[in-house]
Coordinates of C-alpha atoms and ligand atoms in Angstrom, one line a residue:
X1 CA 99.1 109.7 88.2
X2 CA 97.3 113.5 87.2
X3 CA 97.6 114.5 83.0
X4 CA 100.1 117.5 84.4
X5 CA 102.3 115.2 86.8
X6 CA 102.1 113.1 82.8
X7 CA 103.8 115.9 81.5
X8 CA 106.3 117.0 83.2
X9 CA 107.6 113.9 84.3
X10 CA 110.9 113.3 83.6
X11 CA 113.9 109.7 82.7
X12 CA 112.0 107.1 84.3
X13 CA 108.6 108.4 85.1
X14 CA 107.0 109.7 82.1
X15 CA 104.7 107.4 80.2
X16 CA 104.4 104.4 83.4
X17 CA 102.8 101.3 81.9
X18 CA 99.4 101.9 83.4
X19 CA 98.8 99.4 86.5
X20 CA 96.2 101.2 87.4
X21 CA 98.9 102.1 90.3
X22 CA 101.4 104.7 89.9
X23 CA 103.8 103.9 92.1
X24 CA 103.5 100.4 91.9
X25 CA 104.5 100.3 87.9
X26 CA 107.7 102.7 88.6
X27 CA 108.7 100.0 90.7
X28 CA 107.4 97.2 88.0
X29 CA 109.9 99.7 85.8
X30 CA 112.4 99.9 87.8
X31 CA 112.6 96.3 89.0
X32 CA 113.2 95.0 85.5
X33 CA 115.4 97.5 84.0
X34 CA 118.0 96.4 86.8
X35 CA 118.0 93.4 85.5
X36 CA 120.4 95.1 83.1
X37 CA 122.8 95.6 86.1
X38 CA 121.8 100.0 86.5
X39 CA 122.0 101.4 89.5
X40 CA 119.4 103.4 90.7
X41 CA 121.9 106.1 90.5
X42 CA 121.9 106.2 87.2
X43 CA 118.6 105.6 86.6
X44 CA 118.0 108.9 87.6
X45 CA 119.6 110.6 84.9
X46 CA 118.0 112.4 81.9
X47 CA 116.5 109.2 79.2
X48 CA 118.7 109.7 75.7
X49 CA 116.4 107.3 73.7
X50 CA 118.6 105.9 70.4
X51 CA 117.3 104.4 67.0
X52 CA 118.2 101.5 66.5
X53 CA 118.1 101.5 62.2
X54 CA 120.9 98.5 61.8
X55 CA 119.8 95.4 60.1
X56 CA 121.4 92.8 58.2
X57 CA 119.6 93.9 54.8
X58 CA 120.7 97.8 55.3
X59 CA 123.9 98.3 54.2
X60 CA 123.1 102.2 54.4
X61 CA 123.3 101.4 58.1
X62 CA 126.6 99.9 58.1
X63 CA 127.9 101.8 60.9
X64 CA 125.1 102.1 63.3
X65 CA 126.6 99.4 65.8
X66 CA 129.1 102.4 66.1
X67 CA 127.5 105.9 65.8
X68 CA 125.3 104.4 68.7
X69 CA 128.7 103.6 70.5
X70 CA 130.0 107.0 69.3
X71 CA 126.3 108.6 71.0
X72 CA 125.5 107.0 73.7
X73 CA 129.7 107.6 74.5
X74 CA 128.6 111.3 74.0
X75 CA 126.0 111.1 76.0
X76 CA 127.3 109.3 79.1
X77 CA 130.5 112.4 79.0
X78 CA 127.6 115.7 79.5
X79 CA 125.5 112.8 82.3
X80 CA 122.4 111.0 80.6
X81 CA 121.8 107.4 80.2
X82 CA 121.2 106.7 76.5
X83 CA 119.1 103.7 75.8
X84 CA 119.2 102.5 71.8
X85 CA 115.2 100.8 71.1
X86 CA 114.7 99.6 67.4
X87 CA 113.1 100.4 64.9
X88 CA 111.9 99.2 61.3
X89 CA 114.6 99.7 58.5
X90 CA 114.3 100.2 55.7
X91 CA 116.8 100.0 53.1
X92 CA 115.8 101.7 48.7
X93 CA 116.3 98.1 47.1
X94 CA 115.0 95.6 49.6
X95 CA 112.4 96.8 50.2
X96 CA 109.1 95.2 48.1
X97 CA 107.0 96.8 46.2
X98 CA 109.2 99.9 47.4
X99 CA 110.2 101.7 50.0
X100 CA 108.2 105.2 50.4
X101 CA 105.0 102.0 50.6
X102 CA 107.0 101.5 54.0
X103 CA 108.4 105.0 55.0
X104 CA 104.3 105.7 56.7
X105 CA 104.6 102.7 58.4
X106 CA 108.2 103.9 59.6
X107 CA 106.6 106.7 61.0
X108 CA 104.0 105.4 62.4
X109 CA 106.3 102.6 64.0
X110 CA 109.0 104.9 65.1
X111 CA 106.4 107.5 66.4
X112 CA 104.7 105.4 68.6
X113 CA 107.6 104.3 70.3
X114 CA 109.2 107.3 71.3
X115 CA 105.6 107.9 73.0
X116 CA 105.3 105.0 75.1
X117 CA 108.4 104.8 76.5
X118 CA 110.4 107.1 78.9
X119 CA 113.0 109.2 77.1
X120 CA 113.5 113.8 77.4
X121 CA 115.2 114.0 74.0
X122 CA 116.1 111.4 71.5
X123 CA 118.6 110.6 68.8
X124 CA 117.2 110.0 65.4
X125 CA 120.0 107.5 63.6
X126 CA 118.9 107.4 59.5
X127 CA 120.4 107.6 56.4
X128 CA 118.8 105.1 53.5
X129 CA 116.7 107.6 51.1
X130 CA 112.6 106.6 53.5
X131 CA 114.6 106.3 57.2
X132 CA 115.5 109.9 58.1
X133 CA 112.0 111.5 56.2
X134 CA 109.9 108.9 58.3
X135 CA 111.5 110.2 61.0
X136 CA 111.1 113.7 61.5
X137 CA 107.5 112.8 60.2
X138 CA 107.5 111.0 64.0
X139 CA 109.3 113.4 65.9
X140 CA 107.0 116.2 64.0
X141 CA 104.2 114.8 65.4
X142 CA 105.7 113.8 69.3
X143 CA 107.3 117.1 69.1
X144 CA 110.0 115.4 72.3
X145 CA 113.5 117.3 72.1
X146 CA 115.4 115.7 68.8
X147 CA 118.3 115.4 66.6
X148 CA 118.9 113.6 63.3
X149 CA 122.4 111.8 62.9
X150 CA 122.7 110.5 59.3
X151 CA 124.7 107.6 58.7
X152 CA 127.0 109.3 56.5
X153 CA 127.7 109.2 52.5
X154 CA 129.8 106.1 51.2
X155 CA 133.2 106.5 49.3
X156 CA 133.6 106.3 46.4
X157 CA 134.7 103.4 44.0
X158 CA 137.2 102.4 40.8
X159 CA 136.8 101.1 37.5
X160 CA 139.6 101.1 35.4
X161 CA 141.2 104.5 36.4
X162 CA 137.2 106.4 36.7
X163 CA 136.1 107.7 39.5
X164 CA 132.4 105.9 40.1
X165 CA 129.3 106.1 42.9
X166 CA 125.8 104.6 43.6
X167 CA 123.5 104.5 41.7
X168 CA 124.2 107.9 39.3
X169 CA 126.8 105.8 38.1
X170 CA 124.7 101.9 38.1
X171 CA 122.2 103.6 36.1
X172 CA 124.6 105.2 33.3
X173 CA 126.9 102.3 32.8
X174 CA 123.3 99.7 33.3
X175 CA 122.0 102.1 30.3
X176 CA 125.3 101.4 28.0
X177 CA 125.4 97.7 29.1
X178 CA 121.7 97.7 27.9
X179 CA 122.9 99.3 24.5
X180 CA 125.5 97.1 24.0
X181 CA 128.7 99.5 24.8
X182 CA 129.0 97.1 28.2
X183 CA 129.4 93.1 28.4
X184 CA 128.1 91.0 30.7
X185 CA 131.2 90.2 32.3
X186 CA 132.5 93.8 32.8
X187 CA 128.7 95.2 33.8
X188 CA 129.6 91.8 36.7
X189 CA 133.2 93.8 37.4
X190 CA 130.9 96.9 37.5
X191 CA 128.8 95.3 39.9
X192 CA 131.3 94.9 43.1
X193 CA 132.5 98.5 42.7
X194 CA 129.3 100.9 43.3
X195 CA 128.4 100.0 46.9
X196 CA 132.6 100.3 48.0
X197 CA 132.0 101.0 51.5
X198 CA 128.8 101.1 53.9
X199 CA 127.0 104.1 54.0
X200 CA 124.4 106.3 51.8
X201 CA 124.8 106.9 48.3
X202 CA 127.4 109.0 47.7
X203 CA 125.3 111.7 44.7
X204 CA 123.3 114.5 45.2
X205 CA 120.4 111.2 45.5
X206 CA 118.1 111.2 48.0
X207 CA 119.0 110.4 51.7
X208 CA 122.3 113.7 50.7
X209 CA 120.2 115.6 50.1
X210 CA 117.3 114.8 53.1
X211 CA 120.3 114.7 54.8
X212 CA 121.2 118.5 53.3
X213 CA 118.6 119.9 54.3
X214 CA 118.4 118.0 57.9
X215 CA 121.2 120.2 58.5
X216 CA 120.0 123.2 56.8
X217 CA 116.9 122.6 58.6
X218 CA 118.9 122.9 61.7
X219 CA 117.7 119.0 63.4
X220 CA 121.2 117.7 62.7
X221 CA 125.3 119.7 63.9
X222 CA 126.5 121.4 61.3
X223 CA 128.8 118.4 59.0
X224 CA 126.0 115.7 59.5
X225 CA 124.4 116.2 55.8
X226 CA 127.6 115.2 54.0
X227 CA 130.5 113.2 56.5
X228 CA 131.1 110.3 55.2
X229 CA 130.5 107.4 56.9
X230 CA 133.6 105.8 57.2
X231 CA 135.4 108.8 59.2
X232 CA 136.2 109.1 62.3
X233 CA 134.9 112.0 62.3
X234 CA 131.5 111.2 61.6
X235 CA 132.2 109.4 65.2
X236 CA 133.3 112.2 66.7
X237 CA 130.2 114.0 65.4
X238 CA 127.2 110.8 66.5
X239 CA 129.2 112.0 70.1
X240 CA 128.8 115.3 70.1
X241 CA 124.8 114.2 68.4
X242 CA 125.3 112.5 72.1
X243 CA 125.9 115.0 73.6
X244 CA 123.5 118.2 73.2
X245 CA 120.8 115.0 73.1
X246 CA 121.7 115.5 77.1
X247 CA 121.2 119.7 76.8
X248 CA 117.9 119.2 75.1
X249 CA 116.7 116.7 77.4
X250 CA 117.7 118.6 80.4
X251 CA 116.3 122.6 78.5
X252 CA 113.6 120.7 77.6
X253 CA 113.9 122.2 73.7
X254 CA 113.5 123.5 71.5
X255 CA 111.2 121.6 70.5
X256 CA 111.4 120.1 66.3
X257 CA 108.4 122.7 66.0
X258 CA 110.8 125.3 67.6
X259 CA 113.1 124.8 65.1
X260 CA 111.4 123.6 62.4
X261 CA 109.8 126.5 61.5
X262 CA 108.3 128.0 58.5
X263 CA 111.2 129.9 57.8
X264 CA 112.8 126.9 58.3
X265 CA 111.5 125.1 55.9
X266 CA 112.2 127.7 53.3
X267 CA 116.1 128.0 54.6
X268 CA 116.0 123.6 53.5
X269 CA 114.2 124.1 49.9
X270 CA 116.8 127.0 48.8
X271 CA 119.1 124.6 49.9
X272 CA 117.3 122.5 48.4
X273 CA 117.1 124.2 44.8
X274 CA 120.9 124.8 45.1
X275 CA 122.1 121.3 45.8
X276 CA 120.4 119.8 43.1
X277 CA 118.4 117.9 44.7
X278 CA 116.5 115.1 44.3
X279 CA 112.7 115.5 43.7
X280 CA 111.7 112.9 46.2
X281 CA 112.8 115.3 48.8
X282 CA 110.9 117.6 48.4
X283 CA 107.6 114.9 49.1
X284 CA 109.7 114.1 52.0
X285 CA 109.4 117.6 53.5
X286 CA 106.0 118.5 52.6
X287 CA 105.0 115.6 55.1
X288 CA 106.9 116.9 58.1
X289 CA 105.8 120.3 56.5
X290 CA 102.2 118.4 57.2
X291 CA 102.9 117.2 60.2
X292 CA 103.5 120.6 61.9
X293 CA 100.3 121.6 60.5
X294 CA 102.8 124.2 58.0
X295 CA 102.0 124.5 53.9
X296 CA 104.6 123.8 51.5
X297 CA 103.6 126.1 48.7
X298 CA 104.1 124.8 45.3
X299 CA 104.2 127.7 43.7
X300 CA 106.5 129.4 46.5
X301 CA 108.4 126.3 45.1
X302 CA 109.1 127.1 41.7
X303 CA 110.1 131.2 42.0
X304 CA 112.5 130.0 44.6
X305 CA 113.3 127.4 41.7
X306 CA 113.7 130.7 39.1
X307 CA 115.9 132.8 41.6
X308 CA 118.1 129.8 43.7
X309 CA 121.2 128.9 41.2
X310 CA 122.1 125.6 41.5
X311 CA 126.1 125.9 43.0
X312 CA 126.6 122.1 44.0
X313 CA 128.7 120.4 41.7
X314 CA 127.5 116.8 42.1
X315 CA 126.2 113.9 40.3
X316 CA 123.0 113.6 38.6
X317 CA 123.9 117.2 37.4
X318 CA 127.0 117.8 37.8
X319 CA 130.0 115.6 38.5
X320 CA 131.9 115.2 41.7
X321 CA 130.6 113.0 44.9
X322 CA 129.7 113.6 47.9
X323 CA 132.6 113.4 50.0
X324 CA 134.1 116.3 47.5
X325 CA 131.5 118.4 48.2
X326 CA 132.6 117.8 52.7
X327 CA 136.1 118.4 52.5
X328 CA 135.1 121.7 50.3
X329 CA 133.4 123.0 53.5
X330 CA 129.9 121.3 52.8
X331 CA 126.2 122.8 53.8
X332 CA 128.6 125.4 56.2
X333 CA 129.9 126.9 52.9
X334 CA 127.4 126.4 51.0
X335 CA 125.0 128.7 53.4
X336 CA 127.5 131.3 53.4
X337 CA 127.1 131.4 49.8
X338 CA 123.3 131.5 49.8
X339 CA 122.8 134.1 52.3
X340 CA 121.3 136.4 50.2
X341 CA 118.4 134.1 50.2
X342 CA 118.2 132.0 53.0
X343 CA 116.9 133.2 57.2
X344 CA 120.1 132.9 58.6
X345 CA 118.4 134.5 62.4
X346 CA 116.8 130.5 62.0
X347 CA 118.0 128.5 64.9
X348 CA 119.6 124.7 65.2
X349 CA 119.3 123.0 67.6
X350 CA 122.4 123.3 69.0
X351 CA 121.4 126.8 69.7
X352 CA 122.8 127.8 67.2
X353 CA 122.0 130.3 64.2
X354 CA 122.4 129.6 61.1
X355 CA 124.5 133.1 60.7
X356 CA 126.4 131.9 63.0
X357 CA 126.9 128.4 61.9
X358 CA 128.1 130.0 58.0
X359 CA 130.8 132.4 59.5
X360 CA 132.1 129.7 60.8
X361 CA 132.7 127.3 57.8
X362 CA 136.0 126.4 56.0
X363 CA 137.5 128.2 53.4
X364 CA 139.1 126.0 51.0
X365 CA 141.4 127.7 48.4
X366 CA 140.5 126.5 44.8
X367 CA 137.3 124.0 45.0
X368 CA 136.1 123.8 42.3
X369 CA 132.8 121.8 43.8
X370 CA 130.7 124.9 45.8
X371 CA 130.4 127.4 43.4
X372 CA 129.8 130.7 44.0
X373 CA 126.7 133.1 43.9
X374 CA 128.2 135.1 40.2
X375 CA 129.6 131.4 39.1
X376 CA 126.9 129.1 39.1
X377 CA 126.3 125.7 37.2
X378 CA 122.8 126.9 36.1
X379 CA 120.6 130.6 36.6
X380 CA 117.7 128.9 37.2
X381 CA 117.4 126.0 40.7
X382 CA 117.2 122.1 40.2
X383 CA 113.9 121.5 39.9
X384 CA 110.2 123.3 38.0
X385 CA 106.5 123.0 39.2
X386 CA 104.8 122.5 36.3
X387 CA 100.8 122.7 35.7
X388 CA 98.1 122.4 33.1
X389 CA 95.7 120.2 31.9
X390 CA 98.0 116.8 32.4
X391 CA 98.9 117.9 36.5
X392 CA 96.1 120.6 37.6
X393 CA 97.6 119.2 41.0
X394 CA 101.6 119.2 39.9
X395 CA 104.0 117.7 38.3
X396 CA 107.8 118.3 39.0
X397 CA 110.8 117.8 37.1
X398 CA 114.0 118.1 37.6
X399 CA 115.7 121.4 35.3
X400 CA 119.4 120.7 36.4
X401 CA 119.5 116.9 35.2
X402 CA 117.6 117.8 32.2
X403 CA 118.2 117.3 28.5
X404 CA 118.2 121.0 27.4
X405 CA 117.4 120.4 23.9
X406 CA 114.2 118.6 25.3
X407 CA 112.6 121.3 27.9
X408 CA 110.5 122.4 25.8
X409 CA 109.5 119.9 23.5
X410 CA 105.8 118.3 21.8
X411 CA 105.4 114.7 21.4
X412 CA 102.9 112.7 20.6
X413 CA 102.3 110.3 23.0
X414 CA 103.8 106.2 23.7
X415 CA 101.9 105.3 26.9
X416 CA 102.3 102.3 29.3
X417 CA 99.0 102.0 32.0
X418 CA 100.7 100.6 34.1
X419 CA 104.0 100.2 35.9
X420 CA 103.7 96.5 34.6
X421 CA 103.0 97.2 31.2
X422 CA 106.2 99.5 30.8
X423 CA 108.4 97.0 31.6
X424 CA 106.7 94.3 29.2
X425 CA 106.8 96.1 27.2
X426 CA 109.6 99.0 27.0
X427 CA 112.1 96.3 25.3
X428 CA 109.9 95.2 22.8
X429 CA 111.1 95.4 19.4
X430 CA 107.5 95.2 17.5
X431 CA 107.1 99.3 20.0
X432 CA 105.6 102.0 17.5
X433 CA 108.5 104.3 19.0
X434 CA 110.7 107.0 17.8
X435 CA 113.0 109.7 19.6
X436 CA 110.8 112.4 19.1
X437 CA 107.7 110.2 21.3
X438 CA 107.1 111.2 25.0
X439 CA 107.1 107.6 26.5
X440 CA 103.6 108.2 29.3
X441 CA 103.6 105.9 32.1
X442 CA 100.0 105.6 34.4
X443 CA 99.2 103.9 37.6
X444 CA 102.2 104.8 39.1
X445 CA 101.5 106.8 41.7
X446 CA 100.8 106.8 45.7
X447 CA 98.1 104.3 45.2
X448 CA 97.8 102.8 41.7
X449 CA 101.3 100.7 42.1
X450 CA 100.6 101.2 45.2
X451 CA 103.5 103.3 47.3
X452 CA 104.5 105.7 43.8
X453 CA 108.2 103.0 43.4
X454 CA 110.9 104.8 41.4
X455 CA 109.9 103.5 38.6
X456 CA 109.4 106.9 37.0
X457 CA 113.2 106.8 35.3
X458 CA 111.6 105.2 32.5
X459 CA 114.6 103.1 30.6
X460 CA 114.8 104.3 26.8
X461 CA 113.2 101.3 24.9
X462 CA 116.2 99.4 23.9
X463 CA 115.8 99.2 20.1
X464 CA 116.3 102.9 20.4
X465 CA 119.5 103.2 23.0
X466 CA 120.7 101.3 20.8
X467 CA 120.5 103.9 18.4
X468 CA 122.1 106.3 20.6
X469 CA 119.1 108.0 21.2
X470 CA 119.9 109.2 25.7
X471 CA 117.4 110.9 26.6
X472 CA 113.6 111.5 26.0
X473 CA 110.5 113.3 27.4
X474 CA 109.1 110.6 29.7
X475 CA 105.8 111.2 32.2
X476 CA 104.2 109.5 35.4
X477 CA 102.5 109.7 38.6
X478 CA 105.7 108.2 39.8
X479 CA 108.3 109.1 41.2
X480 CA 112.3 108.7 40.1
X481 CA 115.5 108.3 41.8
X482 CA 117.7 111.1 43.3
X483 CA 120.5 109.1 41.7
X484 CA 118.3 109.6 37.5
X485 CA 118.2 111.6 35.1
X486 CA 117.2 113.1 31.7
X487 CA 113.7 114.7 30.9
X488 CA 111.3 113.2 33.3
X489 CA 108.7 114.4 34.3
X490 CA 107.1 112.8 37.9
X491 CA 105.2 112.7 41.0
X492 CA 101.9 113.7 37.7
X493 CA 99.1 114.7 41.0
X494 CA 96.5 113.7 40.3
X495 CA 97.4 110.3 39.9
X496 CA 95.6 108.2 37.3
X497 CA 94.6 106.0 39.7
X498 CA 92.1 108.4 41.1
X499 CA 91.1 109.7 37.8
X500 CA 93.9 112.0 37.6
X501 CA 93.5 113.1 33.7
X502 CA 97.0 111.3 33.5
X503 CA 94.6 108.2 33.1
X504 CA 93.1 109.7 29.9
X505 CA 95.3 109.7 27.7
X506 CA 95.7 106.7 24.6
X507 CA 98.9 106.7 22.3
X508 CA 98.5 108.6 19.1
X509 CA 98.0 112.1 21.7
X510 CA 99.8 115.1 21.2
X511 CA 101.5 116.0 24.4
X512 CA 103.9 119.2 25.3
X513 CA 105.7 119.8 28.0
X514 CA 107.0 124.1 28.2
X515 CA 109.0 124.6 30.7
X516 CA 110.1 127.9 30.8
X517 CA 106.0 128.5 30.9
X518 CA 106.3 125.7 33.8
X519 CA 103.2 124.2 31.7
X520 CA 102.2 120.6 30.8
X521 CA 98.9 119.9 28.6
X522 CA 97.9 117.5 26.9
X523 CA 96.1 118.6 24.2
X524 CA 93.0 117.7 24.0
X525 CA 89.0 119.7 24.0
X526 CA 87.6 120.0 27.4
X527 CA 84.6 118.4 26.2
X528 CA 87.1 115.1 24.9
X529 CA 88.3 114.9 28.4
X530 CA 85.6 115.2 30.1
X531 CA 84.3 112.3 27.6
X532 CA 86.8 109.3 28.5
X533 CA 86.6 110.9 32.0
X534 CA 82.5 109.6 32.0
X535 CA 85.2 106.3 30.9
X536 CA 86.4 106.6 33.3
X537 CA 87.2 102.8 36.4
X538 CA 89.3 103.3 38.6
X539 CA 91.5 100.9 39.0
X540 CA 89.9 97.5 41.9
X541 CA 91.6 98.3 45.4
X542 CA 94.6 95.8 47.1
X543 CA 92.9 92.6 47.4
X544 CA 94.7 91.8 50.5
X545 CA 94.1 93.0 54.2
X546 CA 96.7 95.0 56.4
X547 CA 98.9 97.6 56.3
X548 CA 98.5 97.3 52.3
X549 CA 94.5 98.2 52.8
X550 CA 95.7 100.8 55.3
X551 CA 96.8 102.4 53.0
X552 CA 95.4 102.5 50.2
X553 CA 92.3 103.8 52.0
X554 CA 94.0 106.7 53.3
X555 CA 96.6 108.0 51.6
X556 CA 97.4 110.7 50.3
X557 CA 98.6 112.7 46.9
X558 CA 102.2 113.5 45.7
X559 CA 101.4 117.3 46.5
X560 CA 100.2 116.6 50.2
X561 CA 103.4 114.3 50.6
X562 CA 101.6 110.9 50.7
X563 CA 101.8 110.9 54.2
X564 CA 98.4 109.3 55.4
X565 CA 95.2 111.4 56.3
X566 CA 95.3 110.7 59.8
X567 CA 98.2 111.5 60.7
X568 CA 98.5 114.7 59.7
X569 CA 97.4 117.1 62.8
X570 CA 93.4 116.2 63.7
X571 CA 91.0 119.1 63.7
X572 CA 90.4 119.9 67.9
Ligands
LIG1 FE1 120.1 103.4 50.9 FE2 120.8 104.5 48.2 S1 120.6 102.7 48.5 S2 120.8 105.7 50.1

């Protein structure tokens, strides 16, 4: 088959296995697939691939079987042939050393399986933090018509009358346990209430943030970002997603590159600021944009942060949960409120403009979750980009989750040279630390840990927690869970493991955080920094080969989305 014919082939004829005789390849393929009982009529339909990311290790994807069944129904009702296929599944709590280490592996797996198997469009079903970013990275690289179906957020639980949810309340109650305010028995009881249904964490953590941004960027149907995982509405949404995939397959587009334009990325970043979303989402969307050759300008993102108000009152920055956001009107209602900051001419996978989506938004009288532009939660946005001699490539601070009194702070550095050293030392009774100090952790970046774990949420040293200290300035090249809170500077770039200035900081140095001027500086002169730089030794490369070797040698820094260098568009 000629290259032209390969490009225009559809359904079963796409991407034939190479046996040197295309007609035989098709004959063989059909012979095997008929073993599953398919008729020739079924095999002549447009094929819709469906990623099956179900796993016994992934409760966030616990509804996958039901979702796939509903997507298949939508595909069949619209004249397509649904074909589900497995890919890697990643759950946050079941990924050693960290899920971020595996995101690019999932992106490569998903990309190659979409490329390898014959499909005219693909439904990407993901949910837990790294899964949808990996799938979007794959979709951007393949550029086959694609639509995302998030698994949806969990419902909340209750403990002694209080509404609880993963994982902001996991952290808050664990901090109370560490401080001695909860007994061992109480914390065990709470453990069974924090994640009461399947679905993704129901606060505005990374999974919810990404799902909301996917809806805003136009890669999913309205409601997909917020509808609870367990509701029948999500199954109807899945059916509609399957039907939309068939429309995409028959029309041959729009393709991901036609939906995820620079303007659409900007819209998604506006929404990230307005929802007080997870810092991780910036890394993920930078990676997706990088696959399409679209640079994410950190300074422009910071300007959005100054202009766009935080409007959504959800934990960890606020008080409510995703189900409340959904019933308050969800993303369509938020888009309506944010109109002046958005390019509402951008189109979604369903062919609508954002203007049309926003106009249809449900109006819920008296709702308290989506605030108006004139009555925001906070006037400045959720995320601030810091620069300075400690972070020449940038660092991120989630302002909406920080203590206002610490947004300007100068203090003495207490340095942990690695994640392990922090874990060993932070609760040591002999640790010389005061509430005014700044906790610094090195070696938590993309290469350093490896995989940039969510260890940036350095716990308050136990002896200070027992005295009632709830927040301190903490700085690292690691990430933090989107469900966490505190005055925590993350993603310091370049990371310590590649010799970034963070590697040069020592206990006793003075550090200044000035959020208003967006500065993060260690108060050392250039001569001293140069002297320490000359003494610095890089850490040894990983002891094992395989994926760990590939990751170490090819992962990019946070400002490039931590993608692999070879996965970005290559110059021809
Ligand atoms: Fe899966 Fe939170 S652990 S979304």
